[in-house]
PDB file of N, CA and C in Angstrom:
ATOM      1  N   MET A  28      33.881 -33.102  -3.586  1.00  0.00           N
ATOM      2  CA  MET A  28      33.533 -34.474  -4.122  1.00  0.00           C
ATOM      3  C   MET A  28      32.756 -34.042  -5.509  1.00  0.00           C
ATOM      4  N   GLN A  29      33.368 -34.534  -6.674  1.00  0.00           N
ATOM      5  CA  GLN A  29      32.886 -34.277  -7.803  1.00  0.00           C
ATOM      6  C   GLN A  29      31.403 -34.857  -7.974  1.00  0.00           C
ATOM      7  N   PHE A  30      31.208 -35.831  -7.602  1.00  0.00           N
ATOM      8  CA  PHE A  30      29.848 -36.483  -7.675  1.00  0.00           C
ATOM      9  C   PHE A  30      28.884 -35.807  -7.036  1.00  0.00           C
ATOM     10  N   ALA A  31      28.917 -35.096  -6.003  1.00  0.00           N
ATOM     11  CA  ALA A  31      27.861 -34.100  -5.208  1.00  0.00           C
ATOM     12  C   ALA A  31      27.813 -33.134  -6.069  1.00  0.00           C
ATOM     13  N   PHE A  32      28.890 -32.379  -6.605  1.00  0.00           N
ATOM     14  CA  PHE A  32      28.641 -31.227  -7.370  1.00  0.00           C
ATOM     15  C   PHE A  32      27.954 -31.456  -8.357  1.00  0.00           C
ATOM     16  N   ARG A  33      28.130 -32.569  -9.128  1.00  0.00           N
ATOM     17  CA  ARG A  33      27.197 -33.181 -10.394  1.00  0.00           C
ATOM     18  C   ARG A  33      25.798 -33.167 -10.112  1.00  0.00           C
ATOM     19  N   TRP A  34      25.843 -34.123  -9.112  1.00  0.00           N
ATOM     20  CA  TRP A  34      24.110 -34.327  -8.596  1.00  0.00           C
ATOM     21  C   TRP A  34      23.436 -32.940  -8.215  1.00  0.00           C
ATOM     22  N   MET A  35      24.013 -32.120  -7.640  1.00  0.00           N
ATOM     23  CA  MET A  35      23.368 -30.799  -7.318  1.00  0.00           C
ATOM     24  C   MET A  35      23.111 -29.900  -8.588  1.00  0.00           C
ATOM     25  N   ASN A  36      24.292 -29.596  -9.262  1.00  0.00           N
ATOM     26  CA  ASN A  36      24.141 -29.100 -10.473  1.00  0.00           C
ATOM     27  C   ASN A  36      23.176 -29.551 -11.723  1.00  0.00           C
ATOM     28  N   CYS A  37      23.293 -30.707 -11.867  1.00  0.00           N
ATOM     29  CA  CYS A  37      22.719 -31.462 -13.007  1.00  0.00           C
ATOM     30  C   CYS A  37      21.464 -32.016 -12.613  1.00  0.00           C
ATOM     31  N   LEU A  38      21.131 -32.030 -11.354  1.00  0.00           N
ATOM     32  CA  LEU A  38      19.787 -32.381 -10.584  1.00  0.00           C
ATOM     33  C   LEU A  38      19.540 -33.671 -11.215  1.00  0.00           C
ATOM     34  N   LEU A  39      20.589 -34.554 -11.184  1.00  0.00           N
ATOM     35  CA  LEU A  39      20.650 -36.059 -11.186  1.00  0.00           C
ATOM     36  C   LEU A  39      20.322 -36.417 -12.537  1.00  0.00           C
ATOM     37  N   MET A  40      20.270 -35.537 -13.507  1.00  0.00           N
ATOM     38  CA  MET A  40      20.043 -35.979 -15.111  1.00  0.00           C
ATOM     39  C   MET A  40      21.055 -36.868 -15.505  1.00  0.00           C
ATOM     40  N   ARG A  41      22.376 -36.787 -15.234  1.00  0.00           N
ATOM     41  CA  ARG A  41      23.374 -37.739 -15.821  1.00  0.00           C
ATOM     42  C   ARG A  41      23.303 -39.059 -15.103  1.00  0.00           C
ATOM     43  N   GLU A  42      22.627 -39.326 -14.054  1.00  0.00           N
ATOM     44  CA  GLU A  42      22.499 -40.516 -13.422  1.00  0.00           C
ATOM     45  C   GLU A  42      21.170 -41.146 -13.670  1.00  0.00           C
ATOM     46  N   LEU A  43      20.181 -40.813 -14.220  1.00  0.00           N
ATOM     47  CA  LEU A  43      18.817 -41.185 -14.257  1.00  0.00           C
ATOM     48  C   LEU A  43      18.602 -41.159 -16.040  1.00  0.00           C
ATOM     49  N   SER A  44      17.689 -42.113 -16.381  1.00  0.00           N
ATOM     50  CA  SER A  44      17.229 -41.667 -17.904  1.00  0.00           C
ATOM     51  C   SER A  44      16.235 -40.512 -17.809  1.00  0.00           C
ATOM     52  N   VAL A  45      16.036 -40.127 -19.032  1.00  0.00           N
ATOM     53  CA  VAL A  45      15.097 -38.997 -19.174  1.00  0.00           C
ATOM     54  C   VAL A  45      13.762 -39.161 -18.643  1.00  0.00           C
ATOM     55  N   ARG A  46      13.193 -40.385 -18.702  1.00  0.00           N
ATOM     56  CA  ARG A  46      11.942 -40.625 -18.265  1.00  0.00           C
ATOM     57  C   ARG A  46      11.811 -40.464 -16.797  1.00  0.00           C
ATOM     58  N   ASN A  47      12.959 -41.054 -16.232  1.00  0.00           N
ATOM     59  CA  ASN A  47      12.931 -40.987 -14.629  1.00  0.00           C
ATOM     60  C   ASN A  47      13.028 -39.805 -14.259  1.00  0.00           C
ATOM     61  N   THR A  48      13.980 -38.793 -14.993  1.00  0.00           N
ATOM     62  CA  THR A  48      14.275 -37.541 -14.512  1.00  0.00           C
ATOM     63  C   THR A  48      12.953 -36.622 -14.699  1.00  0.00           C
ATOM     64  N   ILE A  49      12.066 -36.903 -15.690  1.00  0.00           N
ATOM     65  CA  ILE A  49      10.885 -36.346 -15.762  1.00  0.00           C
ATOM     66  C   ILE A  49       9.943 -36.466 -14.747  1.00  0.00           C
ATOM     67  N   ARG A  50       9.962 -37.810 -14.319  1.00  0.00           N
ATOM     68  CA  ARG A  50       9.039 -38.411 -13.205  1.00  0.00           C
ATOM     69  C   ARG A  50       9.388 -37.556 -11.952  1.00  0.00           C
ATOM     70  N   MET A  51      10.803 -37.694 -11.677  1.00  0.00           N
ATOM     71  CA  MET A  51      11.432 -37.026 -10.481  1.00  0.00           C
ATOM     72  C   MET A  51      11.233 -35.529 -10.503  1.00  0.00           C
ATOM     73  N   TRP A  52      11.148 -34.857 -11.549  1.00  0.00           N
ATOM     74  CA  TRP A  52      10.862 -33.292 -11.605  1.00  0.00           C
ATOM     75  C   TRP A  52       9.456 -33.080 -11.438  1.00  0.00           C
ATOM     76  N   ASP A  53       8.808 -33.956 -11.906  1.00  0.00           N
ATOM     77  CA  ASP A  53       7.217 -33.640 -11.567  1.00  0.00           C
ATOM     78  C   ASP A  53       6.899 -33.916 -10.079  1.00  0.00           C
ATOM     79  N   THR A  54       7.513 -34.572  -9.250  1.00  0.00           N
ATOM     80  CA  THR A  54       7.394 -34.637  -8.027  1.00  0.00           C
ATOM     81  C   THR A  54       7.984 -33.342  -7.468  1.00  0.00           C
ATOM     82  N   TYR A  55       9.128 -32.827  -7.837  1.00  0.00           N
ATOM     83  CA  TYR A  55       9.566 -31.603  -7.420  1.00  0.00           C
ATOM     84  C   TYR A  55       8.800 -30.412  -7.693  1.00  0.00           C
ATOM     85  N   LEU A  56       7.948 -30.408  -8.786  1.00  0.00           N
ATOM     86  CA  LEU A  56       7.077 -29.290  -8.895  1.00  0.00           C
ATOM     87  C   LEU A  56       5.891 -29.368  -8.130  1.00  0.00           C
ATOM     88  N   SER A  57       5.520 -30.620  -7.809  1.00  0.00           N
ATOM     89  CA  SER A  57       4.595 -30.701  -6.924  1.00  0.00           C
ATOM     90  C   SER A  57       4.737 -30.569  -5.455  1.00  0.00           C
ATOM     91  N   GLU A  58       6.346 -30.601  -5.177  1.00  0.00           N
ATOM     92  CA  GLU A  58       6.529 -30.299  -3.597  1.00  0.00           C
ATOM     93  C   GLU A  58       6.491 -28.786  -3.233  1.00  0.00           C
ATOM     94  N   GLY A  59       6.641 -27.998  -4.294  1.00  0.00           N
ATOM     95  CA  GLY A  59       6.604 -26.666  -3.875  1.00  0.00           C
ATOM     96  C   GLY A  59       7.469 -25.672  -4.733  1.00  0.00           C
ATOM     97  N   SER A  60       7.730 -24.357  -4.510  1.00  0.00           N
ATOM     98  CA  SER A  60       8.586 -23.702  -5.167  1.00  0.00           C
ATOM     99  C   SER A  60       9.982 -23.821  -4.797  1.00  0.00           C
ATOM    100  N   ASN A  61      10.421 -24.408  -3.552  1.00  0.00           N
ATOM    101  CA  ASN A  61      11.805 -24.513  -3.105  1.00  0.00           C
ATOM    102  C   ASN A  61      12.230 -25.932  -3.245  1.00  0.00           C
ATOM    103  N   ALA A  62      11.379 -26.863  -3.983  1.00  0.00           N
ATOM    104  CA  ALA A  62      11.664 -28.396  -3.968  1.00  0.00           C
ATOM    105  C   ALA A  62      13.011 -28.622  -4.902  1.00  0.00           C
ATOM    106  N   PHE A  63      13.185 -27.855  -5.724  1.00  0.00           N
ATOM    107  CA  PHE A  63      14.437 -28.078  -6.530  1.00  0.00           C
ATOM    108  C   PHE A  63      15.620 -27.726  -5.928  1.00  0.00           C
ATOM    109  N   SER A  64      15.761 -26.944  -4.797  1.00  0.00           N
ATOM    110  CA  SER A  64      16.690 -26.721  -3.913  1.00  0.00           C
ATOM    111  C   SER A  64      16.602 -27.322  -2.453  1.00  0.00           C
ATOM    112  N   GLU A  65      15.491 -27.376  -2.016  1.00  0.00           N
ATOM    113  CA  GLU A  65      15.352 -28.334  -0.691  1.00  0.00           C
ATOM    114  C   GLU A  65      15.217 -29.694  -0.924  1.00  0.00           C
ATOM    115  N   PHE A  66      14.060 -30.208  -1.668  1.00  0.00           N
ATOM    116  CA  PHE A  66      13.696 -31.549  -1.639  1.00  0.00           C
ATOM    117  C   PHE A  66      14.794 -32.403  -2.240  1.00  0.00           C
ATOM    118  N   HIS A  67      15.338 -31.980  -3.394  1.00  0.00           N
ATOM    119  CA  HIS A  67      16.592 -32.440  -4.131  1.00  0.00           C
ATOM    120  C   HIS A  67      17.629 -33.074  -3.094  1.00  0.00           C
ATOM    121  N   ILE A  68      17.931 -32.289  -2.055  1.00  0.00           N
ATOM    122  CA  ILE A  68      18.932 -32.680  -1.140  1.00  0.00           C
ATOM    123  C   ILE A  68      18.326 -34.064  -0.492  1.00  0.00           C
ATOM    124  N   TYR A  69      17.053 -34.322  -0.219  1.00  0.00           N
ATOM    125  CA  TYR A  69      16.689 -35.424   0.392  1.00  0.00           C
ATOM    126  C   TYR A  69      16.592 -36.511  -0.754  1.00  0.00           C
ATOM    127  N   VAL A  70      16.414 -36.170  -1.966  1.00  0.00           N
ATOM    128  CA  VAL A  70      16.410 -37.141  -3.048  1.00  0.00           C
ATOM    129  C   VAL A  70      18.161 -37.545  -3.273  1.00  0.00           C
ATOM    130  N   CYS A  71      19.055 -37.068  -3.160  1.00  0.00           N
ATOM    131  CA  CYS A  71      20.343 -37.178  -3.035  1.00  0.00           C
ATOM    132  C   CYS A  71      20.734 -38.258  -1.969  1.00  0.00           C
ATOM    133  N   CYS A  72      20.112 -37.678  -0.565  1.00  0.00           N
ATOM    134  CA  CYS A  72      20.282 -38.747   0.447  1.00  0.00           C
ATOM    135  C   CYS A  72      19.871 -40.026   0.225  1.00  0.00           C
ATOM    136  N   ALA A  73      18.586 -39.947  -0.169  1.00  0.00           N
ATOM    137  CA  ALA A  73      17.898 -41.394  -0.417  1.00  0.00           C
ATOM    138  C   ALA A  73      18.766 -42.157  -1.597  1.00  0.00           C
ATOM    139  N   PHE A  74      19.247 -41.369  -2.546  1.00  0.00           N
ATOM    140  CA  PHE A  74      20.220 -42.055  -3.418  1.00  0.00           C
ATOM    141  C   PHE A  74      21.381 -42.809  -2.670  1.00  0.00           C
ATOM    142  N   LEU A  75      21.860 -42.113  -1.764  1.00  0.00           N
ATOM    143  CA  LEU A  75      23.141 -42.650  -1.195  1.00  0.00           C
ATOM    144  C   LEU A  75      22.631 -43.730  -0.086  1.00  0.00           C
ATOM    145  N   THR A  76      21.440 -43.601   0.366  1.00  0.00           N
ATOM    146  CA  THR A  76      21.071 -44.913   1.284  1.00  0.00           C
ATOM    147  C   THR A  76      20.512 -45.914   0.639  1.00  0.00           C
ATOM    148  N   THR A  77      20.370 -45.730  -0.788  1.00  0.00           N
ATOM    149  CA  THR A  77      19.827 -47.153  -1.541  1.00  0.00           C
ATOM    150  C   THR A  77      21.094 -47.966  -1.699  1.00  0.00           C
ATOM    151  N   TRP A  78      22.195 -47.384  -1.595  1.00  0.00           N
ATOM    152  CA  TRP A  78      23.407 -48.164  -1.769  1.00  0.00           C
ATOM    153  C   TRP A  78      24.474 -48.163  -0.585  1.00  0.00           C
ATOM    154  N   SER A  79      23.988 -47.787   0.614  1.00  0.00           N
ATOM    155  CA  SER A  79      24.625 -47.471   1.825  1.00  0.00           C
ATOM    156  C   SER A  79      25.461 -48.689   2.343  1.00  0.00           C
ATOM    157  N   GLU A  80      24.917 -49.885   2.073  1.00  0.00           N
ATOM    158  CA  GLU A  80      25.644 -51.180   2.718  1.00  0.00           C
ATOM    159  C   GLU A  80      26.486 -51.468   1.654  1.00  0.00           C
ATOM    160  N   LYS A  81      26.479 -51.311   0.546  1.00  0.00           N
ATOM    161  CA  LYS A  81      27.318 -51.749  -0.556  1.00  0.00           C
ATOM    162  C   LYS A  81      28.512 -50.653  -0.403  1.00  0.00           C
ATOM    163  N   LEU A  82      28.392 -49.294  -0.238  1.00  0.00           N
ATOM    164  CA  LEU A  82      29.173 -48.205   0.005  1.00  0.00           C
ATOM    165  C   LEU A  82      30.001 -48.542   1.230  1.00  0.00           C
ATOM    166  N   ARG A  83      29.544 -48.912   2.299  1.00  0.00           N
ATOM    167  CA  ARG A  83      30.390 -49.176   3.462  1.00  0.00           C
ATOM    168  C   ARG A  83      31.216 -50.318   3.270  1.00  0.00           C
ATOM    169  N   ALA A  84      31.252 -51.122   2.289  1.00  0.00           N
ATOM    170  CA  ALA A  84      32.131 -52.201   2.247  1.00  0.00           C
ATOM    171  C   ALA A  84      33.232 -51.746   1.270  1.00  0.00           C
ATOM    172  N   MET A  85      32.958 -50.784   0.664  1.00  0.00           N
ATOM    173  CA  MET A  85      34.119 -50.123  -0.240  1.00  0.00           C
ATOM    174  C   MET A  85      35.272 -49.475   0.382  1.00  0.00           C
ATOM    175  N   ASP A  86      36.332 -49.277  -0.286  1.00  0.00           N
ATOM    176  CA  ASP A  86      37.489 -48.346   0.134  1.00  0.00           C
ATOM    177  C   ASP A  86      36.924 -46.929  -0.617  1.00  0.00           C
ATOM    178  N   PHE A  87      37.910 -45.728  -0.288  1.00  0.00           N
ATOM    179  CA  PHE A  87      37.263 -44.583  -0.713  1.00  0.00           C
ATOM    180  C   PHE A  87      37.351 -44.471  -2.295  1.00  0.00           C
ATOM    181  N   GLN A  88      38.545 -45.082  -2.812  1.00  0.00           N
ATOM    182  CA  GLN A  88      38.520 -45.033  -4.238  1.00  0.00           C
ATOM    183  C   GLN A  88      37.644 -45.763  -4.929  1.00  0.00           C
ATOM    184  N   GLY A  89      37.197 -46.856  -4.329  1.00  0.00           N
ATOM    185  CA  GLY A  89      35.825 -47.753  -4.820  1.00  0.00           C
ATOM    186  C   GLY A  89      34.638 -46.994  -4.882  1.00  0.00           C
ATOM    187  N   ILE A  90      34.299 -46.192  -3.373  1.00  0.00           N
ATOM    188  CA  ILE A  90      33.333 -45.380  -3.391  1.00  0.00           C
ATOM    189  C   ILE A  90      33.068 -44.197  -4.442  1.00  0.00           C
ATOM    190  N   ILE A  91      34.271 -43.801  -4.777  1.00  0.00           N
ATOM    191  CA  ILE A  91      34.329 -42.577  -5.774  1.00  0.00           C
ATOM    192  C   ILE A  91      34.139 -43.171  -7.128  1.00  0.00           C
ATOM    193  N   MET A  92      34.615 -44.117  -7.537  1.00  0.00           N
ATOM    194  CA  MET A  92      34.263 -44.803  -8.903  1.00  0.00           C
ATOM    195  C   MET A  92      32.744 -45.298  -8.895  1.00  0.00           C
ATOM    196  N   PHE A  93      32.316 -46.013  -7.949  1.00  0.00           N
ATOM    197  CA  PHE A  93      30.800 -46.189  -8.021  1.00  0.00           C
ATOM    198  C   PHE A  93      29.877 -45.059  -8.042  1.00  0.00           C
ATOM    199  N   LEU A  94      30.079 -44.056  -7.290  1.00  0.00           N
ATOM    200  CA  LEU A  94      29.206 -42.780  -7.190  1.00  0.00           C
ATOM    201  C   LEU A  94      29.323 -42.128  -8.578  1.00  0.00           C
ATOM    202  N   GLN A  95      30.318 -42.251  -9.206  1.00  0.00           N
ATOM    203  CA  GLN A  95      30.488 -41.460 -10.645  1.00  0.00           C
ATOM    204  C   GLN A  95      30.030 -42.367 -11.639  1.00  0.00           C
ATOM    205  N   SER A  96      29.486 -43.481 -11.518  1.00  0.00           N
ATOM    206  CA  SER A  96      28.958 -44.365 -12.625  1.00  0.00           C
ATOM    207  C   SER A  96      27.911 -45.299 -11.922  1.00  0.00           C
ATOM    208  N   LEU A  97      26.630 -44.926 -11.241  1.00  0.00           N
ATOM    209  CA  LEU A  97      25.948 -45.541 -10.760  1.00  0.00           C
ATOM    210  C   LEU A  97      24.937 -46.466 -11.638  1.00  0.00           C
ATOM    211  N   PRO A  98      24.878 -47.657 -10.984  1.00  0.00           N
ATOM    212  CA  PRO A  98      23.959 -48.617 -11.709  1.00  0.00           C
ATOM    213  C   PRO A  98      22.563 -48.323 -11.937  1.00  0.00           C
ATOM    214  N   THR A  99      21.973 -47.396 -12.428  1.00  0.00           N
ATOM    215  CA  THR A  99      20.917 -47.021 -12.650  1.00  0.00           C
ATOM    216  C   THR A  99      20.318 -47.251 -14.090  1.00  0.00           C
ATOM    217  N   GLN A 100      20.829 -47.626 -14.746  1.00  0.00           N
ATOM    218  CA  GLN A 100      20.653 -47.782 -16.410  1.00  0.00           C
ATOM    219  C   GLN A 100      19.285 -48.535 -16.495  1.00  0.00           C
ATOM    220  N   THR A 101      19.057 -49.585 -15.713  1.00  0.00           N
ATOM    221  CA  THR A 101      17.963 -50.382 -15.980  1.00  0.00           C
ATOM    222  C   THR A 101      16.743 -50.039 -14.921  1.00  0.00           C
ATOM    223  N   TRP A 102      16.750 -48.824 -14.165  1.00  0.00           N
ATOM    224  CA  TRP A 102      15.773 -48.178 -13.315  1.00  0.00           C
ATOM    225  C   TRP A 102      14.451 -48.199 -13.977  1.00  0.00           C
ATOM    226  N   GLY A 103      13.379 -48.268 -13.587  1.00  0.00           N
ATOM    227  CA  GLY A 103      12.105 -48.101 -14.252  1.00  0.00           C
ATOM    228  C   GLY A 103      11.394 -47.247 -13.011  1.00  0.00           C
ATOM    229  N   ASP A 104       9.902 -47.542 -13.236  1.00  0.00           N
ATOM    230  CA  ASP A 104       9.004 -46.332 -12.477  1.00  0.00           C
ATOM    231  C   ASP A 104       9.169 -47.008 -11.080  1.00  0.00           C
ATOM    232  N   HIS A 105       9.292 -48.051 -10.762  1.00  0.00           N
ATOM    233  CA  HIS A 105       9.453 -48.892  -9.242  1.00  0.00           C
ATOM    234  C   HIS A 105      10.403 -48.187  -8.386  1.00  0.00           C
ATOM    235  N   GLU A 106      11.441 -48.346  -9.011  1.00  0.00           N
ATOM    236  CA  GLU A 106      12.830 -47.674  -8.442  1.00  0.00           C
ATOM    237  C   GLU A 106      12.840 -46.301  -8.058  1.00  0.00           C
ATOM    238  N   ILE A 107      12.135 -45.634  -9.131  1.00  0.00           N
ATOM    239  CA  ILE A 107      12.075 -44.125  -8.866  1.00  0.00           C
ATOM    240  C   ILE A 107      11.147 -43.829  -7.897  1.00  0.00           C
ATOM    241  N   GLU A 108       9.919 -44.454  -7.796  1.00  0.00           N
ATOM    242  CA  GLU A 108       8.948 -44.509  -6.784  1.00  0.00           C
ATOM    243  C   GLU A 108       9.353 -44.431  -5.459  1.00  0.00           C
ATOM    244  N   VAL A 109      10.215 -45.636  -5.403  1.00  0.00           N
ATOM    245  CA  VAL A 109      11.003 -46.082  -4.070  1.00  0.00           C
ATOM    246  C   VAL A 109      11.674 -44.741  -3.439  1.00  0.00           C
ATOM    247  N   LEU A 110      12.733 -44.126  -4.391  1.00  0.00           N
ATOM    248  CA  LEU A 110      13.559 -43.454  -4.314  1.00  0.00           C
ATOM    249  C   LEU A 110      13.034 -42.008  -3.732  1.00  0.00           C
ATOM    250  N   LEU A 111      11.786 -41.791  -4.494  1.00  0.00           N
ATOM    251  CA  LEU A 111      11.163 -40.527  -4.102  1.00  0.00           C
ATOM    252  C   LEU A 111      10.369 -40.642  -2.710  1.00  0.00           C
ATOM    253  N   ALA A 112       9.788 -41.857  -2.620  1.00  0.00           N
ATOM    254  CA  ALA A 112       9.254 -42.160  -1.228  1.00  0.00           C
ATOM    255  C   ALA A 112      10.148 -42.139  -0.011  1.00  0.00           C
ATOM    256  N   GLU A 113      11.422 -42.711  -0.219  1.00  0.00           N
ATOM    257  CA  GLU A 113      12.431 -42.699   0.591  1.00  0.00           C
ATOM    258  C   GLU A 113      12.627 -41.005   1.058  1.00  0.00           C
ATOM    259  N   ALA A 114      12.842 -40.308   0.010  1.00  0.00           N
ATOM    260  CA  ALA A 114      13.368 -38.857   0.062  1.00  0.00           C
ATOM    261  C   ALA A 114      12.036 -38.214   0.924  1.00  0.00           C
ATOM    262  N   TYR A 115      10.982 -38.471   0.623  1.00  0.00           N
ATOM    263  CA  TYR A 115       9.911 -37.998   1.383  1.00  0.00           C
ATOM    264  C   TYR A 115       9.843 -38.148   2.769  1.00  0.00           C
ATOM    265  N   VAL A 116      10.232 -39.374   3.144  1.00  0.00           N
ATOM    266  CA  VAL A 116      10.362 -39.768   4.669  1.00  0.00           C
ATOM    267  C   VAL A 116      11.478 -39.028   5.153  1.00  0.00           C
ATOM    268  N   LEU A 117      12.435 -39.004   4.508  1.00  0.00           N
ATOM    269  CA  LEU A 117      13.750 -38.101   5.098  1.00  0.00           C
ATOM    270  C   LEU A 117      13.369 -36.539   5.207  1.00  0.00           C
ATOM    271  N   SER A 118      12.667 -36.115   4.109  1.00  0.00           N
ATOM    272  CA  SER A 118      12.010 -34.542   4.486  1.00  0.00           C
ATOM    273  C   SER A 118      11.282 -34.484   5.526  1.00  0.00           C
ATOM    274  N   SER A 119      10.306 -35.481   5.664  1.00  0.00           N
ATOM    275  CA  SER A 119       9.103 -35.254   6.659  1.00  0.00           C
ATOM    276  C   SER A 119      10.022 -35.570   8.061  1.00  0.00           C
ATOM    277  N   VAL A 120      10.964 -36.220   8.196  1.00  0.00           N
ATOM    278  CA  VAL A 120      11.515 -36.284   9.620  1.00  0.00           C
ATOM    279  C   VAL A 120      12.799 -35.411   9.891  1.00  0.00           C
ATOM    280  N   TRP A 121      13.380 -34.637   8.897  1.00  0.00           N
ATOM    281  CA  TRP A 121      14.583 -33.947   9.081  1.00  0.00           C
ATOM    282  C   TRP A 121      14.145 -32.420   8.586  1.00  0.00           C
ATOM    283  N   HIS A 122      12.957 -32.121   8.072  1.00  0.00           N
ATOM    284  CA  HIS A 122      12.796 -30.752   7.405  1.00  0.00           C
ATOM    285  C   HIS A 122      12.836 -29.644   8.492  1.00  0.00           C
ATOM    286  N   ASN A 123      11.988 -29.926   9.539  1.00  0.00           N
ATOM    287  CA  ASN A 123      12.013 -28.924  10.508  1.00  0.00           C
ATOM    288  C   ASN A 123      12.789 -29.220  11.621  1.00  0.00           C
ATOM    289  N   ALA A 124      13.761 -29.871  11.502  1.00  0.00           N
ATOM    290  CA  ALA A 124      14.421 -30.354  12.985  1.00  0.00           C
ATOM    291  C   ALA A 124      15.274 -29.309  12.958  1.00  0.00           C
ATOM    292  N   GLN A 125      15.549 -28.902  14.461  1.00  0.00           N
ATOM    293  CA  GLN A 125      16.361 -27.677  14.764  1.00  0.00           C
ATOM    294  C   GLN A 125      17.652 -27.930  14.343  1.00  0.00           C
ATOM    295  N   SER A 126      18.237 -26.765  13.760  1.00  0.00           N
ATOM    296  CA  SER A 126      19.565 -26.848  13.345  1.00  0.00           C
ATOM    297  C   SER A 126      19.946 -27.536  11.855  1.00  0.00           C
ATOM    298  N   HIS A 127      18.996 -28.080  11.506  1.00  0.00           N
ATOM    299  CA  HIS A 127      19.021 -28.807  10.296  1.00  0.00           C
ATOM    300  C   HIS A 127      18.892 -27.728   9.013  1.00  0.00           C
ATOM    301  N   ILE A 128      19.978 -27.877   8.093  1.00  0.00           N
ATOM    302  CA  ILE A 128      20.047 -26.940   6.890  1.00  0.00           C
ATOM    303  C   ILE A 128      19.725 -25.667   7.265  1.00  0.00           C
ATOM    304  N   LEU A 129      20.481 -25.031   8.084  1.00  0.00           N
ATOM    305  CA  LEU A 129      20.235 -23.582   8.498  1.00  0.00           C
ATOM    306  C   LEU A 129      20.146 -22.565   7.252  1.00  0.00           C
ATOM    307  N   LYS A 130      18.873 -21.850   7.365  1.00  0.00           N
ATOM    308  CA  LYS A 130      18.623 -20.973   6.357  1.00  0.00           C
ATOM    309  C   LYS A 130      19.165 -19.653   6.553  1.00  0.00           C
ATOM    310  N   GLY A 131      19.712 -19.035   5.391  1.00  0.00           N
ATOM    311  CA  GLY A 131      20.142 -17.609   5.868  1.00  0.00           C
ATOM    312  C   GLY A 131      21.516 -17.479   6.581  1.00  0.00           C
ATOM    313  N   GLU A 132      22.211 -18.551   6.732  1.00  0.00           N
ATOM    314  CA  GLU A 132      23.518 -18.275   7.211  1.00  0.00           C
ATOM    315  C   GLU A 132      24.502 -18.972   6.442  1.00  0.00           C
TER     316      GLU A 132
END
């Protein structure tokens, strides 16, 4: 999936404004040394859950097209705060779950 590769390699820079990217990365820095590799996964998951209802109603082609051009151009501080809060909840619930994101394997 090209969108997932881009999200991970570009750290969502292509999906968000510079201001929102800086705000997101500020959170990553405050989350610790592994946040860019670990917390970022939860941010991507929160990104998907933001539009989960809409995505479930689409066919495969529609999903791919939507994910390659997300409607985040008008996002401001509130939307980024909600996204990061959702990511934090996901991280809190799943980070230490057994067999979740196996390390070293």
